[in-house]
PDB file of C-alpha atoms in Angstrom:
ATOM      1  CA  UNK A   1      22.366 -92.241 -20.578  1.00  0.00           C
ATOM      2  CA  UNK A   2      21.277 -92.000 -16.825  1.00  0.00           C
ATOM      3  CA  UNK A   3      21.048 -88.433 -15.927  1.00  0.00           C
ATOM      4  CA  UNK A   4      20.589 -87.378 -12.071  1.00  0.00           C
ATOM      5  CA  UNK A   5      19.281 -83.673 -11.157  1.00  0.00           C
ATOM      6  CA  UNK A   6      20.570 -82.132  -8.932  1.00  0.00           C
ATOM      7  CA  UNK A   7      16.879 -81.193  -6.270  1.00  0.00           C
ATOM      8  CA  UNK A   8      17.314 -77.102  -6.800  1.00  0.00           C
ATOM      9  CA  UNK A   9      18.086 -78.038 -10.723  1.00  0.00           C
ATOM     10  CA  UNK A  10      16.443 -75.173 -12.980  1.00  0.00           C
ATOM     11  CA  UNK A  11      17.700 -74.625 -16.352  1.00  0.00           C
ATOM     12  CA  UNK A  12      19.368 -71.377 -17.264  1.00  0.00           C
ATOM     13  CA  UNK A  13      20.477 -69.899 -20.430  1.00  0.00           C
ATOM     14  CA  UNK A  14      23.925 -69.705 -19.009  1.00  0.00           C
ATOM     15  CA  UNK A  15      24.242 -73.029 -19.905  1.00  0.00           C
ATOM     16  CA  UNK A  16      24.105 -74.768 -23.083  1.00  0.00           C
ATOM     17  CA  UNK A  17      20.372 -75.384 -25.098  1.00  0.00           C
ATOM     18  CA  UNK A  18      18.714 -79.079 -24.458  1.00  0.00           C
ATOM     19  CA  UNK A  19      21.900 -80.336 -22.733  1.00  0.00           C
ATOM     20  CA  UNK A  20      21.588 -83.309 -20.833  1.00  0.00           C
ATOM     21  CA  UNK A  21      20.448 -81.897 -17.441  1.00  0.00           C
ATOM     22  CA  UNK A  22      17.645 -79.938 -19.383  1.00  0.00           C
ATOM     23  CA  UNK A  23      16.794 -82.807 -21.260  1.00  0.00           C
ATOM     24  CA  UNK A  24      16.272 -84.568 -17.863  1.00  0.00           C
ATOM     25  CA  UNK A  25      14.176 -81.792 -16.680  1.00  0.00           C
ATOM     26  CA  UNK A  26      12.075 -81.791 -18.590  1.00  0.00           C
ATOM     27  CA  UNK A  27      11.879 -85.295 -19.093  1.00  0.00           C
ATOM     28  CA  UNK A  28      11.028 -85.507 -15.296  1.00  0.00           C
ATOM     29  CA  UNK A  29       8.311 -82.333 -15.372  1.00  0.00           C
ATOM     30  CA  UNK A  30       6.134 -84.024 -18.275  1.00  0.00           C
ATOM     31  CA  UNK A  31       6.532 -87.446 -16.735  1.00  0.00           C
ATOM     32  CA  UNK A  32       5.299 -86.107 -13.132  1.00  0.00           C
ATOM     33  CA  UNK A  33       2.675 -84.099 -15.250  1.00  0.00           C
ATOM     34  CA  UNK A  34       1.080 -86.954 -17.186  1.00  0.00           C
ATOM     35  CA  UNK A  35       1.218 -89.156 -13.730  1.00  0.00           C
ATOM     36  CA  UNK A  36      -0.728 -86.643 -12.612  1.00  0.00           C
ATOM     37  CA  UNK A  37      -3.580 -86.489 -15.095  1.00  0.00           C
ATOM     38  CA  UNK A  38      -4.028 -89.945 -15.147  1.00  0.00           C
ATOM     39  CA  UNK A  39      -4.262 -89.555 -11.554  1.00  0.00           C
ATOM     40  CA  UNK A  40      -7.398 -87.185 -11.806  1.00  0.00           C
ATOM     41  CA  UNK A  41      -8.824 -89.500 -14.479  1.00  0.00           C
ATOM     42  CA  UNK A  42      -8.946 -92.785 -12.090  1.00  0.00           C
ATOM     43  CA  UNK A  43     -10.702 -90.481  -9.238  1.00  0.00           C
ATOM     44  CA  UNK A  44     -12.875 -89.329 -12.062  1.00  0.00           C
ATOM     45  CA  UNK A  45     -13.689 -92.671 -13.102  1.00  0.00           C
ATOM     46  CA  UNK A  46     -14.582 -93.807  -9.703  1.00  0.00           C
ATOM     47  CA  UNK A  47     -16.792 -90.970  -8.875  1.00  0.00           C
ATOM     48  CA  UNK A  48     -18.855 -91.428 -11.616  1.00  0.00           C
ATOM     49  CA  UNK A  49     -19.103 -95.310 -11.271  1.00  0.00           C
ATOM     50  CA  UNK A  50     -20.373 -94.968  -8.116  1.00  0.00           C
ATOM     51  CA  UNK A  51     -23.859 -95.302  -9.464  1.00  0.00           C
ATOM     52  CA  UNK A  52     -26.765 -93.720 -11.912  1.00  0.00           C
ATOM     53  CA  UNK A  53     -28.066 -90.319 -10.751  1.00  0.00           C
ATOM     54  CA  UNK A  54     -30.561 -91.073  -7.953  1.00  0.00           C
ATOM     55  CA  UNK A  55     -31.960 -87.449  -7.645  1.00  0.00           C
ATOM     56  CA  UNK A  56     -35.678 -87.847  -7.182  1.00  0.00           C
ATOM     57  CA  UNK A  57     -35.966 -83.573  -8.030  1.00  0.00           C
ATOM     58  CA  UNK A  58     -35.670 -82.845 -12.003  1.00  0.00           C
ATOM     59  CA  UNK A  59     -33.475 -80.070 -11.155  1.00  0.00           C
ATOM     60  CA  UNK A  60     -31.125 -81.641  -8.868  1.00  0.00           C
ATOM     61  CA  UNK A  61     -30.805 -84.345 -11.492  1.00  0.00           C
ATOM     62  CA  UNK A  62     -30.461 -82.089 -13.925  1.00  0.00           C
ATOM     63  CA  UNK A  63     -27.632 -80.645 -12.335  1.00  0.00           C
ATOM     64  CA  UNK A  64     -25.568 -83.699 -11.539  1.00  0.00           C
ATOM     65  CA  UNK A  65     -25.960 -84.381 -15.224  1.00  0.00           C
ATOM     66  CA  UNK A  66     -24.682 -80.991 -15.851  1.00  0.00           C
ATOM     67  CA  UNK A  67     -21.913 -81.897 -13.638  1.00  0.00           C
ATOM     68  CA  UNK A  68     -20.555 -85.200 -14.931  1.00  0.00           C
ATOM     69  CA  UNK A  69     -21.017 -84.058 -18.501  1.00  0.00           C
ATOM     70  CA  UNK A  70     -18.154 -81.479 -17.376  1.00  0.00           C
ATOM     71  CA  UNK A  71     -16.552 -83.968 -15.920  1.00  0.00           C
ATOM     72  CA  UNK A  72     -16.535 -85.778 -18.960  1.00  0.00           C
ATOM     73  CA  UNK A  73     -15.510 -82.853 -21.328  1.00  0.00           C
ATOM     74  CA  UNK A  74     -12.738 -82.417 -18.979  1.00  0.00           C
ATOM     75  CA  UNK A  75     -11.270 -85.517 -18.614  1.00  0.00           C
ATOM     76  CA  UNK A  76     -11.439 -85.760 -22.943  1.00  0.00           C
ATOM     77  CA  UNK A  77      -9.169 -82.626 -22.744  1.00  0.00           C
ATOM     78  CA  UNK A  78      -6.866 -84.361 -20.111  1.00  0.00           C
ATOM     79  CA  UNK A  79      -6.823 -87.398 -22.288  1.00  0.00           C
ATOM     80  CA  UNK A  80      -5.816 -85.148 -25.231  1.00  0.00           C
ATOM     81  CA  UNK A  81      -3.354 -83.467 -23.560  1.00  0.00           C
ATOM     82  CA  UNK A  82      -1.619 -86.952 -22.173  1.00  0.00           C
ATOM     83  CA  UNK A  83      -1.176 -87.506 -26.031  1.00  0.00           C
ATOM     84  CA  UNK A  84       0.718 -84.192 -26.487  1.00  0.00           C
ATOM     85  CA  UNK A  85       3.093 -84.988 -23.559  1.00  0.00           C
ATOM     86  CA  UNK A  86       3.698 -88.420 -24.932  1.00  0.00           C
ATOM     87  CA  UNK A  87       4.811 -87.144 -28.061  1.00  0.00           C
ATOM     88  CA  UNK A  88       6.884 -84.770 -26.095  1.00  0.00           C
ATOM     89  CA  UNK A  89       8.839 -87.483 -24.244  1.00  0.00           C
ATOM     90  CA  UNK A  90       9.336 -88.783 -27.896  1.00  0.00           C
ATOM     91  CA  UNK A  91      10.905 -86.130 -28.845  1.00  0.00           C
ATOM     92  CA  UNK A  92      13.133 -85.892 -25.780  1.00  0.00           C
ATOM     93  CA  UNK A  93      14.111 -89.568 -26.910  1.00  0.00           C
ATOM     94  CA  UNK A  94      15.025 -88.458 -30.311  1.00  0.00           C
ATOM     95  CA  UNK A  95      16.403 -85.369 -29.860  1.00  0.00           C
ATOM     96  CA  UNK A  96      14.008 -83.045 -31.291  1.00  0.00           C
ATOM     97  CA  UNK A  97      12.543 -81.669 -28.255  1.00  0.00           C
ATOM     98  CA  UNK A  98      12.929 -77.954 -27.300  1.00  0.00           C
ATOM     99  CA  UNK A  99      13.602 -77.100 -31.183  1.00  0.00           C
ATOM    100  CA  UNK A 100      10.487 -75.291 -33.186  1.00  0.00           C
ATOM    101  CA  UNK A 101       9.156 -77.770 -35.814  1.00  0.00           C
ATOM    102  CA  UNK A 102       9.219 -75.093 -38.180  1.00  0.00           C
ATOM    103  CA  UNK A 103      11.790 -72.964 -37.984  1.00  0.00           C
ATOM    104  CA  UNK A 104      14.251 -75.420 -36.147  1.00  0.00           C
ATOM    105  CA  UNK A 105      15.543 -72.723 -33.917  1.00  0.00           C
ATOM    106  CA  UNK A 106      15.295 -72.915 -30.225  1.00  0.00           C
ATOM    107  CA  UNK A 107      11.697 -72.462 -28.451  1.00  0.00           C
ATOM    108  CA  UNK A 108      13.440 -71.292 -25.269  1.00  0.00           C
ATOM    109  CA  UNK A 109      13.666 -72.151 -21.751  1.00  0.00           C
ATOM    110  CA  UNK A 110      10.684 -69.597 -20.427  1.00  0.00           C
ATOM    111  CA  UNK A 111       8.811 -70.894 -22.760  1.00  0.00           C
ATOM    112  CA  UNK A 112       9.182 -74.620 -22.270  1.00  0.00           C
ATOM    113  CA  UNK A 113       8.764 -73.470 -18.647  1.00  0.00           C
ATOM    114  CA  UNK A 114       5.126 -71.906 -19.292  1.00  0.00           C
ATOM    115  CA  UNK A 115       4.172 -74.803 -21.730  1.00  0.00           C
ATOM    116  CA  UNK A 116       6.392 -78.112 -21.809  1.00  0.00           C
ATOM    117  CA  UNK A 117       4.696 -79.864 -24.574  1.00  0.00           C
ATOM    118  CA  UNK A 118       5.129 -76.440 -27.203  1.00  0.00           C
ATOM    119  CA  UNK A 119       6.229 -77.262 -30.052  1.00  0.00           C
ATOM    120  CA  UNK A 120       6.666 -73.922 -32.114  1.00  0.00           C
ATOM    121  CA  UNK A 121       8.667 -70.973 -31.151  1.00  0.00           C
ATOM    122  CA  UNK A 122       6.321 -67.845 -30.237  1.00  0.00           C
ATOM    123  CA  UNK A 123       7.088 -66.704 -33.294  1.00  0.00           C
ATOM    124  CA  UNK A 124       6.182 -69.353 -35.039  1.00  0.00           C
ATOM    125  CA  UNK A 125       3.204 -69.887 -32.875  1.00  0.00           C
ATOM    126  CA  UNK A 126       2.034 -66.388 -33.511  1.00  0.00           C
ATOM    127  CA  UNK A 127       2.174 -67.123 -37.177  1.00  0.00           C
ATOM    128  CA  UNK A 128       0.312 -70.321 -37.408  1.00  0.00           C
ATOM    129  CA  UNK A 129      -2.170 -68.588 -35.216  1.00  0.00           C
ATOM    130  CA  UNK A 130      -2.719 -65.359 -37.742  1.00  0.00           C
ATOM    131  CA  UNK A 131      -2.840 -67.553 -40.362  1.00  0.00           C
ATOM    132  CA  UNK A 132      -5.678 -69.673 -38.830  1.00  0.00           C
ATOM    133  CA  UNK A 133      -7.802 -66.797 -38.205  1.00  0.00           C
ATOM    134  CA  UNK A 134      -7.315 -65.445 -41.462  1.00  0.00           C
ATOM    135  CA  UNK A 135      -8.676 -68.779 -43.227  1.00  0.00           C
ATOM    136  CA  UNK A 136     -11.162 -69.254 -40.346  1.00  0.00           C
ATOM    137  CA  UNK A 137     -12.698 -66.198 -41.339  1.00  0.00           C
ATOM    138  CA  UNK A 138     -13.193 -67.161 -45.209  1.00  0.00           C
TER     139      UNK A 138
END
């Protein structure tokens, strides 16, 4: 189904949860998102194949190391992230996005706002998080 926004198109609670429009939304928002990650990644890529370090000084070299190995860590967190937006456009697709994979209540719209690809109300969230720190500490 081909859904077009309207350009000042936010989603209220007024109207009814995941509808169409939302669903487009946020469709829209996590597409523009991951278009923009992979953006950073090419301009990432071509910085640092743009040659070996060529700092005569230890320290400058060192610090250019520092600097790509950033970089690097970075862009693996981008990558990861591009993974968790995919899945979110899946569950657009099969009609499972916006609902908490636990509880199967609604995350809400403030919070899909803040964090698109969530997939757990806060509630939920909180829980899962209390219970890792409980077993982390064992």
């Amino acid at each position: 189904m081909l859904v077009t926004l309207p350009p000042d198109y936010r989603p209220s609670d007024d109207e009814a949860f995941m509808n169409p429009l939302q669903l487009e939304y946020f469709r829209q928002k996590l597409l523009k998102w991951r278009q923009d990650l992979l953006r950073e990644a090419g301009e990432t890529l071509s910085s640092l194949s743009e040659g070996g370090i060529a700092e005569p000084d230890l320290t400058d070299r060192a610090s250019v190391e520092t600097d790509r190995a950033l970089e690097l860590r970075t862009r693996d967190r981008a990558r990861k992230l591009i993974s968790k937006i995919d899945q979110a456009i899946d569950r657009i697709e099969t009609g499972t996005y916006g609902y908490c994979e636990e509880s199967g209540e609604p995350i809400g719209l403030r919070r899909l706002e803040a964090r698109p690809i969530a997939t757990m109300s806060i509630e939920a969230q909180e829980r899962h998080e209390r219970m890792e720190r409980v077993h982390r500490d064992d």
